[in-house]
Short mmCIF file of C-alpha atoms in Angstrom, two decimals:
data_model
loop_
_atom_site.label_atom_id
_atom_site.label_comp_id
_atom_site.label_asym_id
_atom_site.label_seq_id
_atom_site.Cartn_x
_atom_site.Cartn_y
_atom_site.Cartn_z
CA MET A 1 53.57 115.41 137.36
CA SER A 2 52.43 111.83 138.01
CA ARG A 3 55.18 109.37 138.79
CA PRO A 4 55.66 106.37 141.09
CA PRO A 5 56.33 107.33 144.70
CA PRO A 6 59.91 106.97 145.96
CA LEU A 7 59.29 103.62 147.64
CA PRO A 8 62.23 101.63 149.00
CA HIS A 9 63.56 98.81 146.87
CA PRO A 10 62.31 95.45 148.27
CA THR A 11 65.25 93.53 149.67
CA THR A 12 63.56 90.26 150.67
CA THR A 13 61.19 87.94 148.85
CA LEU A 14 58.40 88.66 151.34
CA HIS A 15 58.77 92.40 150.83
CA LEU A 16 58.69 91.89 147.06
CA TYR A 17 55.52 89.79 147.42
CA ARG A 18 53.83 92.52 149.48
CA HIS A 19 54.91 95.26 147.09
CA LEU A 20 53.39 93.39 144.14
CA LEU A 21 50.08 92.84 145.95
CA ARG A 22 50.00 96.48 147.02
CA GLU A 23 50.65 97.67 143.48
CA SER A 24 47.98 95.32 142.15
CA SER A 25 45.44 96.93 144.49
CA TYR A 26 45.69 100.17 142.46
CA LEU A 27 44.64 98.47 139.22
CA PRO A 28 41.04 98.74 137.95
CA VAL A 29 38.61 96.58 139.89
CA LEU A 30 37.61 94.40 136.92
CA ILE A 31 41.19 93.11 136.33
CA ARG A 32 42.50 93.11 139.90
CA PRO A 33 41.38 89.51 140.77
CA PHE A 34 43.28 88.12 137.77
CA PHE A 35 46.61 89.63 138.86
CA ASP A 36 46.07 88.93 142.57
CA GLU A 37 45.50 85.25 141.83
CA ARG A 38 48.49 85.16 139.48
CA ILE A 39 50.86 86.76 142.02
CA THR A 40 49.78 84.59 144.96
CA THR A 41 49.82 81.37 142.93
CA ARG A 42 53.36 81.88 141.62
CA PHE A 43 54.85 82.88 144.96
CA ARG A 44 53.19 80.03 146.86
CA ALA A 45 54.32 77.51 144.25
CA HIS A 46 58.00 78.48 144.66
CA ARG A 47 58.19 79.75 148.25
CA ALA A 48 60.27 76.75 149.34
CA SER A 49 62.94 77.33 146.68
CA ASP A 50 66.27 78.86 147.64
CA PRO A 51 67.60 81.48 145.17
CA SER A 52 71.22 80.67 146.12
CA SER A 53 70.89 77.01 145.15
CA CYS A 54 68.29 77.25 142.37
CA PRO A 55 69.17 79.47 139.37
CA GLN A 56 65.56 79.35 138.14
CA THR A 57 64.33 80.92 141.40
CA ALA A 58 66.83 83.75 141.02
CA THR A 59 65.52 84.32 137.49
CA ARG A 60 61.95 84.37 138.79
CA LEU A 61 62.84 86.98 141.42
CA LYS A 62 64.51 89.13 138.77
CA ARG A 63 61.37 88.86 136.66
CA ALA A 64 59.22 89.78 139.67
CA HIS A 65 61.25 92.96 140.24
CA HIS A 66 60.71 93.83 136.58
CA ASP A 67 56.95 93.23 136.91
CA LEU A 68 56.83 95.47 139.98
CA ARG A 69 58.38 98.35 138.06
CA TYR A 70 56.02 97.62 135.19
CA LEU A 71 52.93 97.82 137.43
CA ARG A 72 54.14 101.02 139.08
CA ALA A 73 54.70 102.70 135.74
CA ALA A 74 51.27 101.63 134.46
CA ASN A 75 49.52 102.91 137.58
CA ALA A 76 51.44 106.19 137.37
CA GLY A 77 50.07 106.96 133.88
CA ASP A 78 52.04 104.86 131.37
CA LEU A 79 49.19 104.15 128.94
CA PRO A 80 51.00 101.66 126.63
CA ARG A 81 51.91 99.50 129.62
CA MET A 82 48.39 99.77 131.08
CA ARG A 83 46.98 98.74 127.71
CA ARG A 84 49.16 95.62 127.70
CA ILE A 85 48.00 94.83 131.24
CA LEU A 86 44.39 94.99 130.02
CA LEU A 87 45.25 92.69 127.11
CA LEU A 88 46.74 90.19 129.55
CA ALA A 89 43.72 90.34 131.86
CA PHE A 90 41.17 89.76 129.07
CA GLY A 91 43.10 86.99 127.34
CA ARG A 92 44.21 88.84 124.20
CA THR A 93 47.79 87.79 124.89
CA GLY A 94 49.72 85.82 127.51
CA ALA A 95 48.77 82.81 129.61
CA LYS A 96 45.02 83.50 129.74
CA ARG A 97 44.88 83.62 125.95
CA ARG A 98 46.45 80.16 125.80
CA GLN A 99 43.85 78.92 128.27
CA LEU A 100 40.98 80.36 126.22
CA LEU A 101 42.52 78.94 123.06
CA THR A 102 42.63 75.48 124.64
CA GLU A 103 38.92 75.74 125.42
CA LEU A 104 38.24 76.82 121.83
CA LEU A 105 40.14 73.87 120.33
CA GLU A 106 38.74 71.27 122.71
CA PRO A 107 36.01 69.18 121.03
CA ASP A 108 32.57 69.28 122.60
CA THR A 109 31.11 66.19 124.21
CA PRO A 110 28.72 64.44 121.78
CA SER A 111 25.15 65.24 122.76
CA SER A 112 23.36 63.22 120.07
CA ASP A 113 23.74 60.04 118.07
CA GLU A 114 24.63 62.05 114.96
CA GLU A 115 27.57 63.80 116.66
CA LEU A 116 28.75 60.51 118.15
CA GLN A 117 28.71 58.92 114.70
CA LYS A 118 30.93 61.77 113.40
CA TYR A 119 33.55 60.99 116.04
CA ILE A 120 33.42 57.31 115.15
CA ASN A 121 33.83 58.03 111.44
CA LYS A 122 36.78 60.33 112.22
CA ALA A 123 38.52 57.56 114.19
CA ARG A 124 37.89 55.08 111.38
CA ALA A 125 39.37 57.50 108.84
CA ILE A 126 42.58 57.72 110.88
CA VAL A 127 42.88 53.94 110.92
CA LYS A 128 42.14 53.78 107.21
CA GLU A 129 44.94 56.27 106.45
CA GLY A 130 47.37 53.99 108.24
CA ARG A 131 48.87 56.60 110.57
CA LYS A 132 49.01 57.17 114.29
CA PRO A 133 46.73 59.80 115.93
CA ASP A 134 48.48 63.12 116.61
CA TRP A 135 47.64 66.35 118.43
CA LEU A 136 45.74 67.76 115.45
CA ASP A 137 43.21 64.93 115.74
CA ASN A 138 42.33 66.26 119.22
CA TRP A 139 41.45 69.73 117.85
CA ASP A 140 37.99 70.79 116.79
CA THR A 141 39.14 72.14 113.43
CA GLU A 142 35.62 72.93 112.19
CA LYS A 143 34.98 75.14 115.20
CA LEU A 144 38.37 76.81 114.75
CA LYS A 145 37.76 77.54 111.06
CA ALA A 146 34.31 78.97 111.81
CA PHE A 147 35.80 81.39 114.32
CA VAL A 148 38.69 82.30 112.01
CA ARG A 149 36.24 83.15 109.20
CA SER A 150 34.38 85.43 111.59
CA GLN A 151 37.60 87.11 112.77
CA THR A 152 38.88 87.77 109.26
CA GLY A 153 35.49 88.49 107.67
CA GLY A 154 33.10 91.40 108.09
CA ASP A 155 31.85 90.30 111.52
CA ALA A 156 34.87 91.59 113.43
CA PRO A 157 35.38 95.38 113.53
CA PRO A 158 38.68 96.91 112.39
CA ILE A 159 41.27 96.59 115.13
CA VAL A 160 43.91 99.21 115.88
CA ASN A 161 47.25 97.98 117.25
CA ARG A 162 46.22 94.33 117.16
CA PRO A 163 48.35 92.13 119.46
CA LYS A 164 48.56 89.33 116.86
CA PRO A 165 49.29 89.40 113.12
CA GLU A 166 46.44 89.12 110.64
CA ILE A 167 45.42 85.74 109.30
CA THR A 168 46.25 85.28 105.61
CA ASN A 169 43.82 83.94 102.99
CA HIS A 170 45.53 80.57 102.53
CA GLN A 171 45.28 79.95 106.29
CA LEU A 172 41.46 80.11 106.19
CA ALA A 173 41.33 76.66 104.58
CA PRO A 174 44.63 74.85 105.33
CA GLU A 175 43.61 71.60 103.59
CA ARG A 176 43.04 73.39 100.29
CA TYR A 177 46.53 74.87 100.09
CA VAL A 178 48.55 71.78 100.99
CA PRO A 179 50.51 70.86 97.84
CA LYS A 180 49.60 67.58 96.17
CA GLU A 181 52.86 67.18 94.25
CA ASN A 182 56.50 67.52 95.16
CA ILE A 183 59.09 69.54 93.25
CA TRP A 184 59.67 66.63 90.83
CA GLY A 185 55.97 66.36 89.93
CA GLY A 186 55.38 63.16 91.84
CA PRO A 187 52.77 62.60 94.57
CA LEU A 188 53.62 64.19 97.89
CA ASN A 189 54.41 61.84 100.73
CA GLU A 190 51.50 61.48 103.17
CA LYS A 191 53.69 62.12 106.18
CA VAL A 192 55.07 65.32 104.64
CA LYS A 193 51.56 66.38 103.71
CA ARG A 194 50.38 65.85 107.28
CA THR A 195 53.36 67.81 108.64
CA LYS A 196 52.59 70.78 106.38
CA LEU A 197 48.95 70.70 107.45
CA LYS A 198 49.86 70.72 111.15
CA LYS A 199 52.28 73.59 110.60
CA THR A 200 49.56 75.71 108.95
CA TYR A 201 47.05 74.98 111.72
CA LYS A 202 49.64 75.94 114.31
CA GLN A 203 50.24 79.26 112.56
CA VAL A 204 46.49 79.92 112.53
CA ALA A 205 46.16 79.15 116.24
CA GLU A 206 48.94 81.61 117.07
CA LYS A 207 47.00 84.44 115.38
CA VAL A 208 43.52 83.74 116.79
CA LEU A 209 41.93 86.04 119.38
CA PRO A 210 39.90 83.38 121.21
CA PRO A 211 36.38 84.07 122.51
CA VAL A 212 35.85 85.08 126.13
CA PRO A 213 33.07 84.09 128.56
CA ARG A 214 29.87 86.05 128.10
CA GLU A 215 30.11 87.57 131.59
CA GLU A 216 33.42 89.29 130.79
CA TRP A 217 32.20 90.37 127.37
CA GLU A 218 29.02 91.93 128.78
CA LEU A 219 31.00 93.66 131.54
CA LEU A 220 33.24 95.29 128.94
CA ARG A 221 30.18 96.29 126.92
CA ASP A 222 28.53 97.97 129.91
CA LEU A 223 31.70 99.85 130.81
CA VAL A 224 32.18 101.11 127.26
CA ASN A 225 28.53 102.17 126.96
CA LYS A 226 28.56 103.98 130.35
CA LYS A 227 26.08 101.53 131.89
CA GLU A 228 28.55 100.82 134.70
CA GLU A 229 31.10 103.11 136.30
CA TRP A 230 34.03 102.38 138.56
CA GLU A 231 36.73 104.42 140.20
CA VAL A 232 40.40 103.57 140.30
CA PRO A 233 41.53 103.75 143.94
CA LYS A 234 43.80 106.65 144.78
CA ARG A 235 47.32 105.90 145.90
CA ARG A 236 47.75 105.98 149.65
CA THR A 237 50.30 108.28 151.26
CA VAL A 238 53.71 106.71 151.77
CA GLY A 239 54.41 106.17 155.45
CA ARG A 240 57.27 108.10 157.00
CA LEU A 241 59.13 107.79 160.27
CA ILE A 242 58.20 110.24 163.01
CA TRP A 243 61.85 110.93 163.77
CA ALA A 244 62.69 111.66 160.13
CA LYS A 245 65.15 114.46 159.48
CA SER A 246 64.07 117.91 158.43
CA ASP A 247 64.23 119.03 154.80
CA ASP A 248 67.47 120.99 155.26
CA LYS A 249 69.25 118.14 156.96
CA SER A 250 67.96 115.64 154.43
CA LYS A 251 69.32 117.76 151.58
CA GLU A 252 72.69 117.94 153.31
CA GLY A 253 72.65 114.19 153.79
CA ALA A 254 71.75 113.68 150.12
CA ALA A 255 74.68 115.85 149.09
CA LEU A 256 77.01 113.82 151.28
CA ASP A 257 75.64 110.55 149.86
CA TRP A 258 76.24 111.68 146.27
CA ASN A 259 78.10 108.93 144.47
CA TRP A 260 80.68 110.99 142.59
CA GLN A 261 82.76 107.90 141.77
CA ARG A 262 80.17 106.76 139.18
CA TYR A 263 80.32 110.10 137.38
CA ALA A 264 84.13 109.87 137.36
CA THR A 265 84.34 106.30 136.03
CA GLN A 266 81.23 105.92 133.83
CA PRO A 267 79.60 107.94 131.05
CA ILE A 268 77.08 110.50 132.28
CA TRP A 269 74.33 109.14 130.04
CA LEU A 270 74.69 105.76 131.74
CA VAL A 271 74.62 107.19 135.26
CA ASP A 272 71.56 109.38 134.55
CA ARG A 273 69.79 106.77 132.47
CA GLN A 274 67.18 106.07 135.15
CA LYS A 275 66.31 109.79 135.27
CA SER A 276 65.61 110.09 131.54
CA ARG A 277 62.10 110.91 130.37
CA ARG A 278 61.68 107.42 128.92
CA ASN A 279 62.65 105.56 132.13
CA MET A 280 61.27 108.06 134.63
CA LEU A 281 58.03 106.14 135.20
CA LEU A 282 59.89 102.84 135.64
CA SER A 283 62.47 104.10 138.13
CA GLY A 284 60.57 106.92 139.85
CA GLN A 285 63.71 109.08 139.73
CA VAL A 286 63.62 112.71 138.60
CA ASP A 287 66.51 114.93 137.61
CA GLU A 288 65.78 118.06 139.66
CA ASP A 289 68.99 119.87 138.66
CA LEU A 290 67.93 120.63 135.09
CA PRO A 291 67.82 124.35 134.20
CA MET A 292 64.40 124.01 132.53
CA GLY A 293 62.88 122.44 135.65
CA GLU A 294 61.18 119.09 136.15
CA GLN A 295 60.47 117.23 132.91
CA GLN A 296 57.32 115.32 131.94
CA PRO A 297 57.78 111.56 131.33
CA ILE A 298 57.14 110.15 127.88
CA ASN A 299 53.75 108.42 127.39
CA CYS A 300 52.48 109.74 130.72
CA HIS A 301 48.70 110.28 130.81
CA ARG A 302 46.19 111.31 133.43
CA TYR A 303 43.56 108.62 133.74
CA THR A 304 40.05 110.01 133.30
CA PRO A 305 36.70 108.20 132.82
CA ARG A 306 36.72 109.16 129.14
CA LEU A 307 40.26 107.78 128.64
CA TRP A 308 39.29 104.54 130.38
CA ARG A 309 36.25 104.10 128.13
CA ARG A 310 38.29 104.69 124.97
CA THR A 311 40.99 102.26 126.12
CA LEU A 312 38.48 99.58 127.10
CA GLU A 313 36.68 100.03 123.79
CA GLN A 314 39.87 99.07 121.95
CA VAL A 315 40.05 95.89 124.03
CA TRP A 316 36.33 95.18 123.57
CA ARG A 317 36.71 95.32 119.78
CA MET A 318 39.21 92.45 120.07
CA THR A 319 36.87 90.20 122.08
CA ALA A 320 34.04 87.98 120.95
CA VAL A 321 31.56 85.47 122.37
CA MET A 322 30.93 82.17 120.64
CA GLU A 323 27.88 80.02 121.35
CA ARG A 324 26.28 77.14 119.52
CA LYS A 325 23.02 77.88 117.73
CA LYS A 326 19.76 76.67 119.23
CA ASP A 327 19.27 74.08 116.50
CA GLY A 328 22.77 72.71 117.19
CA LYS A 329 24.04 73.48 113.67
CA GLY A 330 26.69 76.16 113.41
CA TRP A 331 27.84 78.88 115.76
CA GLU A 332 26.74 82.36 116.76
CA ILE A 333 29.72 84.72 117.06
CA GLU A 334 29.35 88.30 118.24
CA TRP A 335 32.18 90.84 118.37
CA GLY A 336 32.35 93.95 120.49
CA GLN A 337 31.50 97.02 118.47
CA LYS A 338 30.10 100.27 119.76
CA LYS A 339 27.32 101.91 117.76
CA TYR A 340 27.94 105.60 117.29
CA GLU A 341 24.89 107.83 116.95
CA PRO A 342 24.96 111.49 115.93
CA PRO A 343 24.43 113.85 118.87
CA VAL A 344 21.06 115.56 119.26
CA ALA A 345 21.15 119.35 119.15
CA PRO A 346 19.99 120.99 122.40
CA SER A 347 16.83 123.09 122.39
CA ALA A 348 18.87 126.32 122.67
CA ASP A 349 20.61 125.61 119.34
CA LEU A 350 17.61 124.39 117.32
CA GLU A 351 17.18 127.79 115.64
CA PHE A 352 20.46 127.27 113.76
CA PHE A 353 19.04 124.14 112.10
CA GLU A 354 15.70 125.60 110.94
CA GLY A 355 15.19 125.09 107.21
CA ALA A 356 18.03 122.60 106.92
CA PRO A 357 17.36 119.83 104.37
CA VAL A 358 16.37 116.50 105.85
CA ARG A 359 17.86 113.38 104.34
CA ALA A 360 15.14 111.12 103.01
CA GLU A 361 15.12 107.49 104.06
CA PRO A 362 16.10 105.03 101.30
CA LYS A 363 13.17 103.32 99.61
CA LYS A 364 12.76 99.65 100.30
CA LYS A 365 13.01 97.34 97.34
CA LYS A 366 10.09 95.19 96.38
CA GLY A 367 10.12 91.75 97.86
CA LYS A 368 11.98 92.85 101.01
CA GLN A 369 10.37 93.72 104.27
#
């Protein structure tokens, strides 16, 4: 059974930092730099803080211990947690998604007189409306709506277990669905109308799966299509002291160290909670005294090349690349979608297909080439 090794609980901040970096080294190579940079940046930014005097630092350390258990469980075979780690690394959720979303909403620098004139007309329209510029004026709403139409239309493949809710129809064109009248039939106040418009755009932005750089998208494509292979590093053997006790003595010592007071003062389910099948991968503890023997953790999988390709394909279907067309008008958006082709029968099995009807190709209509 695959489970995290019985490593000692880190007692100092430096030990916790090393444990996180060591656990990150067992992640797939394509996502390891993202987590290494994230771990080092956070610890270096707060290394001068004292947990005893700063409550926020104590909260960060508690979160770091949680992340360490999370990484250990994912590396030990917890597929749902590994899938979430992949979503974080490729910007489908979390901080990287917010960074990619900021790049999507940021207006491009005008490259021609026509684009510059559009920005000038937009600024004049704000002044003409008699309102102050807000954060929505700094968004490229046309670019956002073009990407949203591609995500909700037929361009994007069907997504299983999407990390964000689906975008509704009225959110495709927020300006069209802003009410023009209030409940009394009078004209809606311009400030209220602007507030409703900003609220709808904010809801759309929270559901968008922003495009990724082409390098990451092509790397995912090559891994899914078997053009590139990689191996997850095997876990190194846990170091042990040379003067460690023998097995018999260690068992006697474990029996002496048994904390019977917890079983006498607390419910058994609470004491053995860390040894349950659901928490076994997080804690690394196993209940060896069960009559049916050692139990298999829930959601525990053995990582194989085929499982990695299927998992990465689910992530690839959620990613897209967005580039401006060569003529400068509109956008080219391409989503990850694997093309499945029927397998070819080997020469040894061709005799079973002799005389089978062959499907005729559809006739082309006149006027189409």
